Amino acid sequence: MGRIVETYRHAGRNDAGVAPKIIDRGNDRVDLVYEVTEGKKSTVRQIEFVGNKVFGKRQLAAVIKTSATNMLSFLTGGDEYDPDRIGADREQLRLYYRNKGYADASVTSARPNTTRRCMDSR
């Protein structure tokens, strides 16, 4: 079940869940059914670069594959939250700085803010 959930998380569905069900068929036989709840897709609403002084946000955003949600997101899929892609983006940023002469530059963290917004019913 863990692998199924992990696969959904890497597809941007952090609320995915899997519940196994066993259906007894008699004669020492069972059917195993996995009920999957996909949940909503987790998308990247905003990307912030903190501590960058030499390169602007647009320059750094052009280096990474993850993008914030926009009108064309459904075509590119770059706005889906994927922890593996975030790791690759960190490495791309580090290489970008290094290739521009900043050998000691490091990307210390890439932290998602997963707070959810609630709609006010007033």
Short mmCIF file of C-alpha atoms in Angstrom, two decimals:
data_model
loop_
_atom_site.label_atom_id
_atom_site.label_comp_id
_atom_site.label_asym_id
_atom_site.label_seq_id
_atom_site.Cartn_x
_atom_site.Cartn_y
_atom_site.Cartn_z
CA MET A 1 0.00 0.00 0.00
CA GLY A 2 2.87 2.35 0.76
CA ARG A 3 4.13 2.18 -2.81
CA ILE A 4 0.70 2.98 -4.21
CA VAL A 5 0.35 6.01 -1.93
CA GLU A 6 3.89 7.13 -2.76
CA THR A 7 3.13 6.89 -6.48
CA TYR A 8 0.12 9.15 -6.03
CA ARG A 9 2.15 11.62 -3.95
CA HIS A 10 4.70 11.88 -6.73
CA ALA A 11 1.83 12.66 -9.07
CA GLY A 12 0.87 15.65 -6.89
CA ARG A 13 -1.88 13.95 -4.90
CA ASN A 14 -0.79 14.24 -1.26
CA ASP A 15 -4.21 13.29 0.14
CA ALA A 16 -4.27 9.90 -1.58
CA GLY A 17 -5.21 6.92 0.52
CA VAL A 18 -5.43 3.18 0.02
CA ALA A 19 -7.62 0.81 1.98
CA PRO A 20 -7.30 -2.94 1.44
CA LYS A 21 -10.43 -5.09 1.46
CA ILE A 22 -10.45 -8.85 1.65
CA ILE A 23 -13.41 -10.68 0.17
CA ASP A 24 -13.67 -14.27 1.36
CA ARG A 25 -14.51 -16.58 -1.56
CA GLY A 26 -14.53 -19.77 0.50
CA ASN A 27 -12.33 -22.86 0.03
CA ASP A 28 -9.32 -20.93 1.40
CA ARG A 29 -9.55 -18.35 -1.37
CA VAL A 30 -9.85 -14.59 -1.06
CA ASP A 31 -9.97 -11.60 -3.35
CA LEU A 32 -7.82 -8.67 -2.35
CA VAL A 33 -9.20 -5.30 -3.45
CA TYR A 34 -7.43 -1.98 -2.93
CA GLU A 35 -9.83 0.94 -2.65
CA VAL A 36 -7.98 4.07 -3.71
CA THR A 37 -9.02 7.57 -2.74
CA GLU A 38 -7.05 9.88 -5.02
CA GLY A 39 -7.74 13.15 -3.25
CA LYS A 40 -7.20 16.55 -4.77
CA LYS A 41 -4.13 17.41 -6.76
CA SER A 42 -1.54 19.44 -4.84
CA THR A 43 -0.32 22.26 -7.00
CA VAL A 44 2.38 24.85 -6.53
CA ARG A 45 0.71 28.19 -5.95
CA GLN A 46 3.85 30.28 -5.56
CA ILE A 47 7.63 29.90 -5.70
CA GLU A 48 9.89 32.12 -3.62
CA PHE A 49 13.66 32.39 -3.75
CA VAL A 50 15.14 33.58 -0.48
CA GLY A 51 18.67 34.93 -0.15
CA ASN A 52 19.30 35.47 -3.83
CA LYS A 53 21.00 38.79 -4.42
CA VAL A 54 22.76 38.34 -7.75
CA PHE A 55 20.07 36.72 -9.88
CA GLY A 56 16.45 37.77 -10.11
CA LYS A 57 13.41 35.59 -9.49
CA ARG A 58 12.70 35.22 -13.22
CA GLN A 59 16.25 34.10 -13.95
CA LEU A 60 16.13 31.46 -11.23
CA ALA A 61 12.61 30.35 -12.15
CA ALA A 62 13.82 29.69 -15.70
CA VAL A 63 16.41 27.24 -14.32
CA ILE A 64 13.98 24.93 -12.50
CA LYS A 65 11.26 22.63 -13.82
CA THR A 66 8.70 23.32 -11.11
CA SER A 67 6.44 26.26 -11.87
CA ALA A 68 3.60 28.07 -10.15
CA THR A 69 0.05 27.48 -11.32
CA ASN A 70 -0.94 29.55 -14.32
CA MET A 71 -3.30 29.39 -17.29
CA LEU A 72 -1.10 26.91 -19.19
CA SER A 73 -0.37 24.58 -16.27
CA PHE A 74 -2.70 21.91 -17.59
CA LEU A 75 -0.40 21.55 -20.62
CA THR A 76 2.96 21.45 -18.87
CA GLY A 77 2.13 19.82 -15.52
CA GLY A 78 5.02 21.76 -13.97
CA ASP A 79 2.78 23.07 -11.22
CA GLU A 80 2.22 19.65 -9.65
CA TYR A 81 4.03 19.25 -6.34
CA ASP A 82 6.59 16.45 -6.66
CA PRO A 83 9.28 16.04 -3.99
CA ASP A 84 11.64 14.38 -6.49
CA ARG A 85 11.32 17.32 -8.88
CA ILE A 86 11.99 19.73 -6.00
CA GLY A 87 15.22 17.86 -5.26
CA ALA A 88 16.24 18.05 -8.93
CA ASP A 89 15.40 21.77 -8.96
CA ARG A 90 17.71 22.34 -5.98
CA GLU A 91 20.54 20.65 -7.84
CA GLN A 92 19.85 22.69 -11.00
CA LEU A 93 20.00 25.91 -9.00
CA ARG A 94 23.28 24.86 -7.39
CA LEU A 95 24.78 24.05 -10.83
CA TYR A 96 23.49 27.34 -12.26
CA TYR A 97 25.26 29.35 -9.56
CA ARG A 98 28.41 27.26 -9.98
CA ASN A 99 28.43 27.74 -13.76
CA LYS A 100 28.13 31.49 -13.20
CA GLY A 101 31.26 31.55 -11.03
CA TYR A 102 29.77 31.02 -7.57
CA ALA A 103 31.56 27.81 -6.59
CA ASP A 104 30.61 28.10 -2.92
CA ALA A 105 26.92 28.73 -3.52
CA SER A 106 24.53 26.22 -2.01
CA VAL A 107 20.80 25.72 -1.92
CA THR A 108 20.29 24.90 1.72
CA SER A 109 16.63 23.91 1.59
CA ALA A 110 13.48 23.76 -0.47
CA ARG A 111 10.55 23.76 1.91
CA PRO A 112 6.98 23.42 0.79
CA ASN A 113 4.39 25.38 2.69
CA THR A 114 1.47 23.00 2.70
CA THR A 115 -0.99 25.12 4.62
CA ARG A 116 -4.48 24.91 3.23
CA ARG A 117 -6.77 27.81 2.75
CA CYS A 118 -10.25 27.53 4.12
CA MET A 119 -13.14 29.36 2.56
CA ASP A 120 -14.87 31.78 4.86
CA SER A 121 -18.62 31.15 4.86
CA ARG A 122 -19.61 34.54 6.26
#
